[in-house]
JSON list of C-alpha atoms and ligand atoms in Angstrom, two decimals:
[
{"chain": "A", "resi": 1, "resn": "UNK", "atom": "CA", "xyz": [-37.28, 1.32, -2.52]},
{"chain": "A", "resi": 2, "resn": "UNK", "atom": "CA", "xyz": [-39.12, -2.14, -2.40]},
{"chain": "A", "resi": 3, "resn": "UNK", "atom": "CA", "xyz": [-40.26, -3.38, 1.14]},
{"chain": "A", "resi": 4, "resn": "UNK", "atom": "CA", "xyz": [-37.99, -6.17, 2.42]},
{"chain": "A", "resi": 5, "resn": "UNK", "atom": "CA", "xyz": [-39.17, -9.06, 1.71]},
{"chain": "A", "resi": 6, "resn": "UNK", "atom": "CA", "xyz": [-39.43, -11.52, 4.93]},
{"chain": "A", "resi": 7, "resn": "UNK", "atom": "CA", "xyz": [-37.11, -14.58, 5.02]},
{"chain": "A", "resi": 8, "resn": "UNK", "atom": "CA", "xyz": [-38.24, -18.12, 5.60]},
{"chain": "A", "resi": 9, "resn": "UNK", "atom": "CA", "xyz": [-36.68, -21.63, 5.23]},
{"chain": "A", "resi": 10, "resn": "UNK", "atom": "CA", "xyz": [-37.80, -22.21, 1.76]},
{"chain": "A", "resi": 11, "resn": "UNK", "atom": "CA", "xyz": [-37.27, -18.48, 0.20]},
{"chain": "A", "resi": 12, "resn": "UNK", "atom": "CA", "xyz": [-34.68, -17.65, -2.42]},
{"chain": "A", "resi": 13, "resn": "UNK", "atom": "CA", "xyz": [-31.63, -16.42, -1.13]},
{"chain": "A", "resi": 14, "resn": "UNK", "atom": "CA", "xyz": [-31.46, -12.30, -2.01]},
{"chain": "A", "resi": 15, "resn": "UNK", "atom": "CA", "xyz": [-29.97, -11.39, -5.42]},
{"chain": "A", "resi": 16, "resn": "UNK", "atom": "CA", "xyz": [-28.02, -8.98, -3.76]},
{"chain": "A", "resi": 17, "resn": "UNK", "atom": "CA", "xyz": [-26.13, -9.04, 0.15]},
{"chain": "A", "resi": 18, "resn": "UNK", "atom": "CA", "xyz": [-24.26, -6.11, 1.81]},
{"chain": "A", "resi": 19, "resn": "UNK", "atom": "CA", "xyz": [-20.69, -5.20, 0.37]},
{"chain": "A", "resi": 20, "resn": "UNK", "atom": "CA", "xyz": [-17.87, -6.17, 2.44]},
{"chain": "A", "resi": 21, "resn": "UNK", "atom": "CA", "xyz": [-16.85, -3.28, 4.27]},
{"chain": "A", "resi": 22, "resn": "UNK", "atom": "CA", "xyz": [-13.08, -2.58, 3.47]},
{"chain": "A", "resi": 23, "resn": "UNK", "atom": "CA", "xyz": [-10.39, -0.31, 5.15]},
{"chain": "A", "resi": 24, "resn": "UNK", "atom": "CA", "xyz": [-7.22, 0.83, 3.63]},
{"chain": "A", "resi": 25, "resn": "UNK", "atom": "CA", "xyz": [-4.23, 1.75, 5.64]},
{"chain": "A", "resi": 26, "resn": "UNK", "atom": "CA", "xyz": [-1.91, 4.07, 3.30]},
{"chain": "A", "resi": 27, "resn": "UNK", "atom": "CA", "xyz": [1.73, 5.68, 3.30]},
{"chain": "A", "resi": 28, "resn": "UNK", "atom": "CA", "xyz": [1.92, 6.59, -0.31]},
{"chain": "A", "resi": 29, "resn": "UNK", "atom": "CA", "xyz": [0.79, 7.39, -3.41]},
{"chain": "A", "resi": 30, "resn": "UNK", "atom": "CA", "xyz": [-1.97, 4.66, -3.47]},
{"chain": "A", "resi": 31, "resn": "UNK", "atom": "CA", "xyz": [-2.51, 3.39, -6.78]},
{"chain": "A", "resi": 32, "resn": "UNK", "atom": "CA", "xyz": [-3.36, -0.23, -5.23]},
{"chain": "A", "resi": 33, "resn": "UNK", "atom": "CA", "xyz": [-5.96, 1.88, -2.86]},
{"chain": "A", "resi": 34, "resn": "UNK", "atom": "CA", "xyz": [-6.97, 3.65, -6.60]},
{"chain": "A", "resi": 35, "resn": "UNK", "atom": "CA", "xyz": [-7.74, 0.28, -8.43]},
{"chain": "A", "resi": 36, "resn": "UNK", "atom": "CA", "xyz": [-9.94, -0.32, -5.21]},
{"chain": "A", "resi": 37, "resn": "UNK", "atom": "CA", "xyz": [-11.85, 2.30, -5.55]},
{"chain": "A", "resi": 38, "resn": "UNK", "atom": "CA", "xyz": [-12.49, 1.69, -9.35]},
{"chain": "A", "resi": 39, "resn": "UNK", "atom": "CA", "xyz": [-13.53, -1.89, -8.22]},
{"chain": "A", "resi": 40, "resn": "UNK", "atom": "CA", "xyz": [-15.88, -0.47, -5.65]},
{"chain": "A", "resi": 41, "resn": "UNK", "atom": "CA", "xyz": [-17.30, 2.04, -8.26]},
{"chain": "A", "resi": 42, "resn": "UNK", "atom": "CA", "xyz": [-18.38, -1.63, -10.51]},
{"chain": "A", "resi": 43, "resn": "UNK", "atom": "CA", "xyz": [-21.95, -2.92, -9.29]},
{"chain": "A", "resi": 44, "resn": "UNK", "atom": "CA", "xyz": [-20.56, -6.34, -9.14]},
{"chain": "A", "resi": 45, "resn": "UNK", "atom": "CA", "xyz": [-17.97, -6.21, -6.89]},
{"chain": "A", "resi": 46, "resn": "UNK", "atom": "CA", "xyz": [-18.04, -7.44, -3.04]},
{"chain": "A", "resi": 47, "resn": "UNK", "atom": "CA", "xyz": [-16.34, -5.18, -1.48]},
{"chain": "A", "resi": 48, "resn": "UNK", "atom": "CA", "xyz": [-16.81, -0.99, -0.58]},
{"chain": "A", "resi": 49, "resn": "UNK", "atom": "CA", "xyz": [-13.91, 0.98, 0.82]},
{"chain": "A", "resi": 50, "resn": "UNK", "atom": "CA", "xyz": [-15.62, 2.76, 3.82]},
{"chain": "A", "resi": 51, "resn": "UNK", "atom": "CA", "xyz": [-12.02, 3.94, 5.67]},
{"chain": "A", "resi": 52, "resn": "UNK", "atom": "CA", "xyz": [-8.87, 4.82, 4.60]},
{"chain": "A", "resi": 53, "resn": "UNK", "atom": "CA", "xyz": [-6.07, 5.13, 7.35]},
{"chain": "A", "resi": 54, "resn": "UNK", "atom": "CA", "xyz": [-2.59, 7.01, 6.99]},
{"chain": "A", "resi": 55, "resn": "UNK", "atom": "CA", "xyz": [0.53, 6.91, 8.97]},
{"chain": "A", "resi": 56, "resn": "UNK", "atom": "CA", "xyz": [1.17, 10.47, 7.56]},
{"chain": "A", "resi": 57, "resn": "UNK", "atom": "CA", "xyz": [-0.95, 13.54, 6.67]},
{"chain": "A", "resi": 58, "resn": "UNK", "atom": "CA", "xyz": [1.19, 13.83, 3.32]},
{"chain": "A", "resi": 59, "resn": "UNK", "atom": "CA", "xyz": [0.35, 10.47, 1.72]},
{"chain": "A", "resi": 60, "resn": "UNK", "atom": "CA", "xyz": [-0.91, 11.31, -1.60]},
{"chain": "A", "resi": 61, "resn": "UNK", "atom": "CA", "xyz": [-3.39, 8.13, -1.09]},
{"chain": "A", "resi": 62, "resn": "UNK", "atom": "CA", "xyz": [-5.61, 10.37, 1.80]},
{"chain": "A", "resi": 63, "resn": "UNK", "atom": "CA", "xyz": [-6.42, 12.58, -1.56]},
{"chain": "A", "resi": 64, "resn": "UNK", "atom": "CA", "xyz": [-7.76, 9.77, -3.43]},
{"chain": "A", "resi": 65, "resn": "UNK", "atom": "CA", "xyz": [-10.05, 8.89, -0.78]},
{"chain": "A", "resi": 66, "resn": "UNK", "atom": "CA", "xyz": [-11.43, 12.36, -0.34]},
{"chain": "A", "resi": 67, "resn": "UNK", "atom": "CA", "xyz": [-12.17, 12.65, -4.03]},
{"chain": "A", "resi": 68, "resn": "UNK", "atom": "CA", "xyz": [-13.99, 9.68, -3.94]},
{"chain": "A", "resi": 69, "resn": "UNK", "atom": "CA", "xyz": [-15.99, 10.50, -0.81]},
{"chain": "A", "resi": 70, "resn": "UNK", "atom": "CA", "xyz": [-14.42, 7.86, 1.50]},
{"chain": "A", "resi": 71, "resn": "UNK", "atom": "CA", "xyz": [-13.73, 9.36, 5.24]},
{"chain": "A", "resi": 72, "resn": "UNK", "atom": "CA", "xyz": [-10.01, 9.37, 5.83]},
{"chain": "A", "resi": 73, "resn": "UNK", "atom": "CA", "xyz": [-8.24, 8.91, 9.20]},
{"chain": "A", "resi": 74, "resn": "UNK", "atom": "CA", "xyz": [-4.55, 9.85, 10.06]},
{"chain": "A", "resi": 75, "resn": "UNK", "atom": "CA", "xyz": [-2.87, 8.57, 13.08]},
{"chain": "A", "resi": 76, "resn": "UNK", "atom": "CA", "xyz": [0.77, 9.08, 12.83]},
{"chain": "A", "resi": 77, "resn": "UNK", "atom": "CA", "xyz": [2.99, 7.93, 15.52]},
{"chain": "A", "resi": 78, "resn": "UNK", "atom": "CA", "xyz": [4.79, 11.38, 15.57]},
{"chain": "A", "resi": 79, "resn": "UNK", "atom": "CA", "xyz": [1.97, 12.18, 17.39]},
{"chain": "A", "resi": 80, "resn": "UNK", "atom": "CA", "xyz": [2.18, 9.18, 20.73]},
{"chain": "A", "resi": 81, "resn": "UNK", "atom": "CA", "xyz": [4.49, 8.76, 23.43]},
{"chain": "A", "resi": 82, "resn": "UNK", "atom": "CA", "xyz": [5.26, 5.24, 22.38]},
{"chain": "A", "resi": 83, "resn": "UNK", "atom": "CA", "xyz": [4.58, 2.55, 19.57]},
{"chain": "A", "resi": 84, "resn": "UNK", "atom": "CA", "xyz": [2.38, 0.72, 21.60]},
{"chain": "A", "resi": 85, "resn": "UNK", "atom": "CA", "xyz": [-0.03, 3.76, 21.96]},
{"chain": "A", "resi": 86, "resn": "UNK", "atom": "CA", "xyz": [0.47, 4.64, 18.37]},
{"chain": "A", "resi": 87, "resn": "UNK", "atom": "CA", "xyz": [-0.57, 1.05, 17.56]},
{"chain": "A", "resi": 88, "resn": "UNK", "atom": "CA", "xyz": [-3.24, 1.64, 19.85]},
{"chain": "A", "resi": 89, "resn": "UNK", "atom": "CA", "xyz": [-4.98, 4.66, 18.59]},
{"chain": "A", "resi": 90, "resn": "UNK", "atom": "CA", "xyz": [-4.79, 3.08, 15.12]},
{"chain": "A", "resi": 91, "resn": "UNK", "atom": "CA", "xyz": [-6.73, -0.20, 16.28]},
{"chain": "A", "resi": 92, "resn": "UNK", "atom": "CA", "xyz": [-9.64, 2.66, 17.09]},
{"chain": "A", "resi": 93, "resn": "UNK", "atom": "CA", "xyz": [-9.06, 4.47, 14.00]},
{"chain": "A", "resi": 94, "resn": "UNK", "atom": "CA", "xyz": [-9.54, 1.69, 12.08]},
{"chain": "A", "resi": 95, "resn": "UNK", "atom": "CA", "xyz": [-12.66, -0.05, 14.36]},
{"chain": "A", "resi": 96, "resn": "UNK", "atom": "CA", "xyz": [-14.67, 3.11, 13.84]},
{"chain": "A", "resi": 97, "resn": "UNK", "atom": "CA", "xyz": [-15.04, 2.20, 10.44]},
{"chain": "A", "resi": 98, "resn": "UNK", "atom": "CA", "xyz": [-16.15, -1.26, 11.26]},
{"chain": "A", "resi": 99, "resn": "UNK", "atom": "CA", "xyz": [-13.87, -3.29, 8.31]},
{"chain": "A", "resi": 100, "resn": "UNK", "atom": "CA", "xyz": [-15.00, -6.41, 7.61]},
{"chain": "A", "resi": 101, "resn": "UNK", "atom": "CA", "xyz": [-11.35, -6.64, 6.02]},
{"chain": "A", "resi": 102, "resn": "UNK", "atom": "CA", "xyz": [-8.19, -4.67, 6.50]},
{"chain": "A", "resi": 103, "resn": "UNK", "atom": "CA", "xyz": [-6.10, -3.82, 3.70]},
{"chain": "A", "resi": 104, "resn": "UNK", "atom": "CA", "xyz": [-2.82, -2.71, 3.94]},
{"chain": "A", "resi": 105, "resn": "UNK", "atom": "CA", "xyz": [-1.86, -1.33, 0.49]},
{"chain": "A", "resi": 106, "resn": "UNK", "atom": "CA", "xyz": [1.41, 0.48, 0.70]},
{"chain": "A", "resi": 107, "resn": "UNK", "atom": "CA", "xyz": [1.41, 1.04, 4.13]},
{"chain": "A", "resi": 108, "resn": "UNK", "atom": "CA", "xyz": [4.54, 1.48, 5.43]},
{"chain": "A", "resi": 109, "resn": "UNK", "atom": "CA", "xyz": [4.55, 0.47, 8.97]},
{"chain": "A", "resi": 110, "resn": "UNK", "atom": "CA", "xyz": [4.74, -2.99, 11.08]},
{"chain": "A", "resi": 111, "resn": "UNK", "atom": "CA", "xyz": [1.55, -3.33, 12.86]},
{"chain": "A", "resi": 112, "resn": "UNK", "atom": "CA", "xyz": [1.58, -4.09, 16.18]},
{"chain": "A", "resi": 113, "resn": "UNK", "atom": "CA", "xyz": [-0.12, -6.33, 18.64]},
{"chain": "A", "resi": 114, "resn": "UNK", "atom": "CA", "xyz": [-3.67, -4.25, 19.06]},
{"chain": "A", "resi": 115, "resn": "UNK", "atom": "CA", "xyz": [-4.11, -4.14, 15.64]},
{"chain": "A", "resi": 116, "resn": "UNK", "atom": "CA", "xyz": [-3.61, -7.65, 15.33]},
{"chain": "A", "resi": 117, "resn": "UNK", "atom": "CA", "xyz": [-5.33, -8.96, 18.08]},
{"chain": "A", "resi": 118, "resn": "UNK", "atom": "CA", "xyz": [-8.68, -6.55, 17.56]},
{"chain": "A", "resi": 119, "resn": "UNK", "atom": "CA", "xyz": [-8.62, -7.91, 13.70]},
{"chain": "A", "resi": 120, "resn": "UNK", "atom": "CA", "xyz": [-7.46, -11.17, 13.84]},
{"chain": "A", "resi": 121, "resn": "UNK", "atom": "CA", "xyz": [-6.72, -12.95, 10.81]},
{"chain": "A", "resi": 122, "resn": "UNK", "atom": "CA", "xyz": [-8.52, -10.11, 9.26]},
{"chain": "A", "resi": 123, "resn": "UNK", "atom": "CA", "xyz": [-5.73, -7.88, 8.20]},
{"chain": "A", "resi": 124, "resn": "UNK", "atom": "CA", "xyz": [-3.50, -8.48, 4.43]},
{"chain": "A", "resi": 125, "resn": "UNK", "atom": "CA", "xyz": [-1.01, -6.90, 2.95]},
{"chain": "A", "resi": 126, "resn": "UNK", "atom": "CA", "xyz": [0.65, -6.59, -0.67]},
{"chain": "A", "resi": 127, "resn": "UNK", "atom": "CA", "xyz": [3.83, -6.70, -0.83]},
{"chain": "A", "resi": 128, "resn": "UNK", "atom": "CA", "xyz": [5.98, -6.42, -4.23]},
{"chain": "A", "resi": 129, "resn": "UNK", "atom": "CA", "xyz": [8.15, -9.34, -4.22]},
{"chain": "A", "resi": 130, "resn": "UNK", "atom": "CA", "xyz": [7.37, -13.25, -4.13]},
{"chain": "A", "resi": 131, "resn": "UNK", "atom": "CA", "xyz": [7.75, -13.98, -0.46]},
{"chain": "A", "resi": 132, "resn": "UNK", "atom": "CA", "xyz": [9.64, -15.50, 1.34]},
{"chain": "A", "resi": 133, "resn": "UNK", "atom": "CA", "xyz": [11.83, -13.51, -1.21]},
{"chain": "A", "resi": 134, "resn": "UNK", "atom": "CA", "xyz": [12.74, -10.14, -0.24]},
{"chain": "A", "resi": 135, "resn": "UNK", "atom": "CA", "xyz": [10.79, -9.09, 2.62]},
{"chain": "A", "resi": 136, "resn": "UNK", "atom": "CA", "xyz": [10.74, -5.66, 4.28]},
{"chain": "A", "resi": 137, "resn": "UNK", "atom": "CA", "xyz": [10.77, -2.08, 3.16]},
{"chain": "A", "resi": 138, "resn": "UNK", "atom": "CA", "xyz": [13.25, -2.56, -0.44]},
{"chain": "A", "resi": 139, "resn": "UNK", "atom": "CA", "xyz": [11.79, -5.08, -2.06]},
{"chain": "A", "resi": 140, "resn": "UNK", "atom": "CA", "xyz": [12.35, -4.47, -5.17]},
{"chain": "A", "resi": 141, "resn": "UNK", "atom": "CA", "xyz": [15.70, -2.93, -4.68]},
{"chain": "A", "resi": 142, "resn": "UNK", "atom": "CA", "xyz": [16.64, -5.87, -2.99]},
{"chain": "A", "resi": 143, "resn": "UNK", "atom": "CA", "xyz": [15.31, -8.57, -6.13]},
{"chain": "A", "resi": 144, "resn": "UNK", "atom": "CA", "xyz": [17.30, -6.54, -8.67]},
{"chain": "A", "resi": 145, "resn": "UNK", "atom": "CA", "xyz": [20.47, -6.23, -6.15]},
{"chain": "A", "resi": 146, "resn": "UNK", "atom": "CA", "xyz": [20.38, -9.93, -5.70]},
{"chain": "A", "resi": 147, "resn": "UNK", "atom": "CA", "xyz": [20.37, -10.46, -9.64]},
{"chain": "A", "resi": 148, "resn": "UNK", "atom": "CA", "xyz": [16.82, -12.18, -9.14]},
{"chain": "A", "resi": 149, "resn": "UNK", "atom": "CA", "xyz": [15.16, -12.97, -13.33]},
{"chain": "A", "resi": 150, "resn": "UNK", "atom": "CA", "xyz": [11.55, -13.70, -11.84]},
{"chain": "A", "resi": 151, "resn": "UNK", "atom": "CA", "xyz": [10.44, -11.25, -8.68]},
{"chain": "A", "resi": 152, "resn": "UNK", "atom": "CA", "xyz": [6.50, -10.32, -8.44]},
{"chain": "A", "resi": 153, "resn": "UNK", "atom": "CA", "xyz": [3.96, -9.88, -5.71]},
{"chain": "A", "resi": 154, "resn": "UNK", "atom": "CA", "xyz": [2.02, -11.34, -2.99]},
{"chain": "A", "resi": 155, "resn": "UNK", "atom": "CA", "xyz": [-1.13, -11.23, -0.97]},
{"chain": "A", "resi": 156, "resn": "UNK", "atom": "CA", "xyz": [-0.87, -12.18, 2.64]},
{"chain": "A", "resi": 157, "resn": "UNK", "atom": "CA", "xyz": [-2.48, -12.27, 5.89]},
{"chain": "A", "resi": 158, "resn": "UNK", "atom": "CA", "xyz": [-0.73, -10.02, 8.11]},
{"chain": "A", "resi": 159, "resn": "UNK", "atom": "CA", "xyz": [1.24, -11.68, 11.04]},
{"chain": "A", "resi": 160, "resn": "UNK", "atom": "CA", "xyz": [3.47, -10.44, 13.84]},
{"chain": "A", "resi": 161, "resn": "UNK", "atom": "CA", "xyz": [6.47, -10.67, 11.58]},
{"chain": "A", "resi": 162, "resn": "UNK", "atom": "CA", "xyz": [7.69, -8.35, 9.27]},
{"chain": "A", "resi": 163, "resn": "UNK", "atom": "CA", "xyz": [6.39, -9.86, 5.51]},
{"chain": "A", "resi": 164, "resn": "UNK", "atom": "CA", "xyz": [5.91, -13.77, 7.11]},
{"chain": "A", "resi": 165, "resn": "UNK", "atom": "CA", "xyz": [1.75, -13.96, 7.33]},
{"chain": "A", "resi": 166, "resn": "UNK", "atom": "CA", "xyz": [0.51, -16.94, 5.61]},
{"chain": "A", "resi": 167, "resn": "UNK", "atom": "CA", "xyz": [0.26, -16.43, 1.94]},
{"chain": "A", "resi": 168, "resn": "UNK", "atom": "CA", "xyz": [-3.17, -15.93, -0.23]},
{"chain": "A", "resi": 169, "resn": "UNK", "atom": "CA", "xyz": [-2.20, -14.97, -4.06]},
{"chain": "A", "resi": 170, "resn": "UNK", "atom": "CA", "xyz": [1.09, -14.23, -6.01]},
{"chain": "A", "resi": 171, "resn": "UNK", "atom": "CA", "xyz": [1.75, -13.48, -9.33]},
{"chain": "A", "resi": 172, "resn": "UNK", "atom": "CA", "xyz": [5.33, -13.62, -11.01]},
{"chain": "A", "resi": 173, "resn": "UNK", "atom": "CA", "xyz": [6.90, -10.28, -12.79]},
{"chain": "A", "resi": 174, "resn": "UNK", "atom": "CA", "xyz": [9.80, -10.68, -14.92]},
{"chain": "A", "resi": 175, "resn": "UNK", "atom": "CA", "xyz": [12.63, -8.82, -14.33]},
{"chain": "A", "resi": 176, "resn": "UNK", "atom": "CA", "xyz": [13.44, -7.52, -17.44]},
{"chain": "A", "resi": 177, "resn": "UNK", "atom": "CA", "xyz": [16.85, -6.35, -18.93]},
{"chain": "A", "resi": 178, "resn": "UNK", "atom": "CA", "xyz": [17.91, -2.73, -18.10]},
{"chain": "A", "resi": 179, "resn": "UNK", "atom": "CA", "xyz": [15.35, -2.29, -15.52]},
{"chain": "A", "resi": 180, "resn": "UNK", "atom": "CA", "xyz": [15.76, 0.03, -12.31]},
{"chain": "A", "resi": 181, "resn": "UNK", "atom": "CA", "xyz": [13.76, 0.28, -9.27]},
{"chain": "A", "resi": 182, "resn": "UNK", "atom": "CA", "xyz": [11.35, 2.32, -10.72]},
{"chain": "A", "resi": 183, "resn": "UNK", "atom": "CA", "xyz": [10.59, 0.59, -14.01]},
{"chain": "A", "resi": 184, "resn": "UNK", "atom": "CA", "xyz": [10.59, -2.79, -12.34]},
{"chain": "A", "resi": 185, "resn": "UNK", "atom": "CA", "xyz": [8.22, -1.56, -9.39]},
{"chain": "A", "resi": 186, "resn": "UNK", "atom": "CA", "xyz": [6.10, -0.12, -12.14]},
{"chain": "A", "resi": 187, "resn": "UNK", "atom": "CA", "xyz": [5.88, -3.65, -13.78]},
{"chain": "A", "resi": 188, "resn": "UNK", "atom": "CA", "xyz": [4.83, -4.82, -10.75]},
{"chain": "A", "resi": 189, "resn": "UNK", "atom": "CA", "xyz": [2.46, -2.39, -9.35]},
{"chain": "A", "resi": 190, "resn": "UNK", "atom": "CA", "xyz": [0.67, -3.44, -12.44]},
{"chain": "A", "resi": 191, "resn": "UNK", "atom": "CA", "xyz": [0.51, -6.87, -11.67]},
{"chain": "A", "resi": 192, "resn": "UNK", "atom": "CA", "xyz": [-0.19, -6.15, -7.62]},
{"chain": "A", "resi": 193, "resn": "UNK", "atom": "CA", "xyz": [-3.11, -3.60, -8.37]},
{"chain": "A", "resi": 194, "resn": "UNK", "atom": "CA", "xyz": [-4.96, -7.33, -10.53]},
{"chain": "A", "resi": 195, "resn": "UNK", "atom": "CA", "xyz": [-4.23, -9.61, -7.47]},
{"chain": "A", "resi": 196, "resn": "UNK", "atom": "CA", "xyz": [-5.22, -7.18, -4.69]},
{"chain": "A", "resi": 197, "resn": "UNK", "atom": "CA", "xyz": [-8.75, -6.36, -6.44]},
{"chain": "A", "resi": 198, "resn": "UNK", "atom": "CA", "xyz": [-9.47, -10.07, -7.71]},
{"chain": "A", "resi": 199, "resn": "UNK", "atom": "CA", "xyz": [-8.54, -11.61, -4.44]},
{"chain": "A", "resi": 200, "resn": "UNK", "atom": "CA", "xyz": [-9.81, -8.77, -1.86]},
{"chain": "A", "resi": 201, "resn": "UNK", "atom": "CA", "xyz": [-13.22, -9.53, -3.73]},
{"chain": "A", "resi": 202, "resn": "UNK", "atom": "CA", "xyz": [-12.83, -13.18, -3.12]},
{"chain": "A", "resi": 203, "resn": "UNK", "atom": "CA", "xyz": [-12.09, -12.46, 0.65]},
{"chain": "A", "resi": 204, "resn": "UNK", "atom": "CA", "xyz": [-14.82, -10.88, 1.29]},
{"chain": "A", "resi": 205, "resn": "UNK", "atom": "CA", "xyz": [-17.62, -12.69, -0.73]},
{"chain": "A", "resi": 206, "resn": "UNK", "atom": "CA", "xyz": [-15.95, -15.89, 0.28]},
{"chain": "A", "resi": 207, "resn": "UNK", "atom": "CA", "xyz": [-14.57, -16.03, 3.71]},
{"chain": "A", "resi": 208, "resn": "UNK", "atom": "CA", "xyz": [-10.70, -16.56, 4.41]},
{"chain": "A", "resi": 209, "resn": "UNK", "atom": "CA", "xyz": [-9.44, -19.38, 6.38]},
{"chain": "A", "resi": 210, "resn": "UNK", "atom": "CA", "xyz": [-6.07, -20.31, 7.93]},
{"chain": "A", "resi": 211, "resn": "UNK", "atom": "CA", "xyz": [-4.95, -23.21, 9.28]},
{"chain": "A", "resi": 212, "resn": "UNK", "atom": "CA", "xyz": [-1.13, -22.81, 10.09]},
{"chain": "A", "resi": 213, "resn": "UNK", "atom": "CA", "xyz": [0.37, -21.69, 7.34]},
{"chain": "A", "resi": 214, "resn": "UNK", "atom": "CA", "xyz": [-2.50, -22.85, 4.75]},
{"chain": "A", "resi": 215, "resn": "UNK", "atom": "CA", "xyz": [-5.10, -19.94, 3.40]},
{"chain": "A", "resi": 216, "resn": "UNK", "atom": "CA", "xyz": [-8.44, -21.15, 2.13]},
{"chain": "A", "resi": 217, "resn": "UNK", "atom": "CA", "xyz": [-10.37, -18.12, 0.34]},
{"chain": "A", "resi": 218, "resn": "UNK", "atom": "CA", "xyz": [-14.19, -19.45, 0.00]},
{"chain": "A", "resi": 219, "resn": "UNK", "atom": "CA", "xyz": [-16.20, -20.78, 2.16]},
{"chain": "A", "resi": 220, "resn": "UNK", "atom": "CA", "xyz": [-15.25, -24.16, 4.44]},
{"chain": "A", "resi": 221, "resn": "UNK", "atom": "CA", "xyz": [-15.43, -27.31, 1.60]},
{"chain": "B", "resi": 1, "resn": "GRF", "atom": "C1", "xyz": [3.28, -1.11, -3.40]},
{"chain": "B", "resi": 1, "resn": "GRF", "atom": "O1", "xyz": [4.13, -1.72, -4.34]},
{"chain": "B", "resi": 1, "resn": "GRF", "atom": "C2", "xyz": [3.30, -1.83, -2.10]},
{"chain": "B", "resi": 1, "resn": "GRF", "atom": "O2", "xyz": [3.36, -3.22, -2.21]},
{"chain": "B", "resi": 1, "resn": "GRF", "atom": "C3", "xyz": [4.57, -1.30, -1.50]},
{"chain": "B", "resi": 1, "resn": "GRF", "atom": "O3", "xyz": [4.55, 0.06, -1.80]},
{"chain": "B", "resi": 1, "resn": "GRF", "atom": "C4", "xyz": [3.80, 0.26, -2.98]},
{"chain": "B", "resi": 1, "resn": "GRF", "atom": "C5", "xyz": [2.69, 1.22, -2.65]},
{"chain": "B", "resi": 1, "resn": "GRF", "atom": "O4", "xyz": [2.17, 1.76, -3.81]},
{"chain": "B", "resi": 1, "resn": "GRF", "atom": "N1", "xyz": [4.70, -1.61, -0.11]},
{"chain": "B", "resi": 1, "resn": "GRF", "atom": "P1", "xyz": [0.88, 2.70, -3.79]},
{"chain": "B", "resi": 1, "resn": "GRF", "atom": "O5", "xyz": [1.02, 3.71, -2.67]},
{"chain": "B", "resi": 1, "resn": "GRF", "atom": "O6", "xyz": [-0.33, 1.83, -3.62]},
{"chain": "B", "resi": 1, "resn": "GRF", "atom": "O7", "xyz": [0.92, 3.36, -5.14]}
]
């Protein structure tokens, strides 16, 4: 490995910096935590999964991340007295991992104040509708119940509310004739897996900035 070479005012900036260090926090399956890991596998992208972080020992997601070599955590709140312990002990799951970004990808719990307050405008989450459209657990369900043409996805920072965080990226899905909940989530776990990947990468080359309810991803103009 080539000696480091010293910085001073005038020197080039490095070709290469550090990869943003991401964390996952999983319920499911986790094909959005998947197409992460594919991203992470490319030389060119900004961000590395170093943590993934289950509610449950069953999510299918915790096997992805072993396969690929990234540690796993499981704090499930079976397991505390209370929520606010549970929410607790998955603030320190998550900090040993030291995230630059936390990414919740499926993950199928509200997170509570320590969370919040340890990662401060540092947390998103994908959720499969276009918000304010159809927040919560059914998403999906709830677009096609409603008779909704156009439902999608979105990218948002993670408030105190249940689906309300300020929002960073969303991309439209039809709804097309026929569908059911599983070929319209399909449809747009498709589209989701895109936005999460392009604008994760963004975030942490970039910076992400809120100012009430206004996201900047980039660095300050
Ligand atoms: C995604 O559509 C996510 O938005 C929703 O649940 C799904 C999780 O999928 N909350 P996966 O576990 O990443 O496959």
């Amino acid at each position: 490995m080539a000696a480091p070479t010293p910085s001073t005012p005038d020197a080039p900036r490095p070709a290469t910096r550090a990869a943003g260090r991401l964390v996952v926090l999983v319920s499911g399956g986790g094909s959005n935590l998947a197409a992460l890991l594919a991203a992470h596998d490319g030389p060119a992208y900004p961000g590395r999964v170093v943590g993934v972080v289950a509610d449950r020992a069953s999510a299918g997601a915790l096997d992805l991340a072993r396969a690929a070599g990234v540690p796993t955590a499981v704090v499930a709140p079976g397991d505390f007295d209370d929520r606010a312990a549970w929410d607790r002990a998955l603030a320190e799951a998550i900090a040993v991992f030291r995230p630059d970004l936390v990414v919740s990808a499926g993950f199928m719990r509200i997170l509570g104040a320590a969370v919040l307050d340890r990662f401060d405008g540092r947390v998103v989450n994908t959720h499969p509708a276009l918000l304010p459209a159809f927040p919560g657990a059914h998403a999906v369900r709830d677009a096609l119940a409603f008779g909704a043409k156009v439902t999608g996805c979105t990218l948002h920072v993670v408030d105190a509310g249940v689906d309300t965080g300020p929002v960073v990226a969303q991309v439209a899905v039809p709804v097309e004739p026929g569908d059911d909940e599983a070929t319209l989530h399909e449809r747009i776990k498709v589209a989701e897996r895109r936005l999460l990947v392009d604008w994760v990468g963004r975030i942490v080359a970039g910076g992400l900035t809120v100012d009430g309810r206004a996201v900047t991803v980039g660095p300050p103009a």
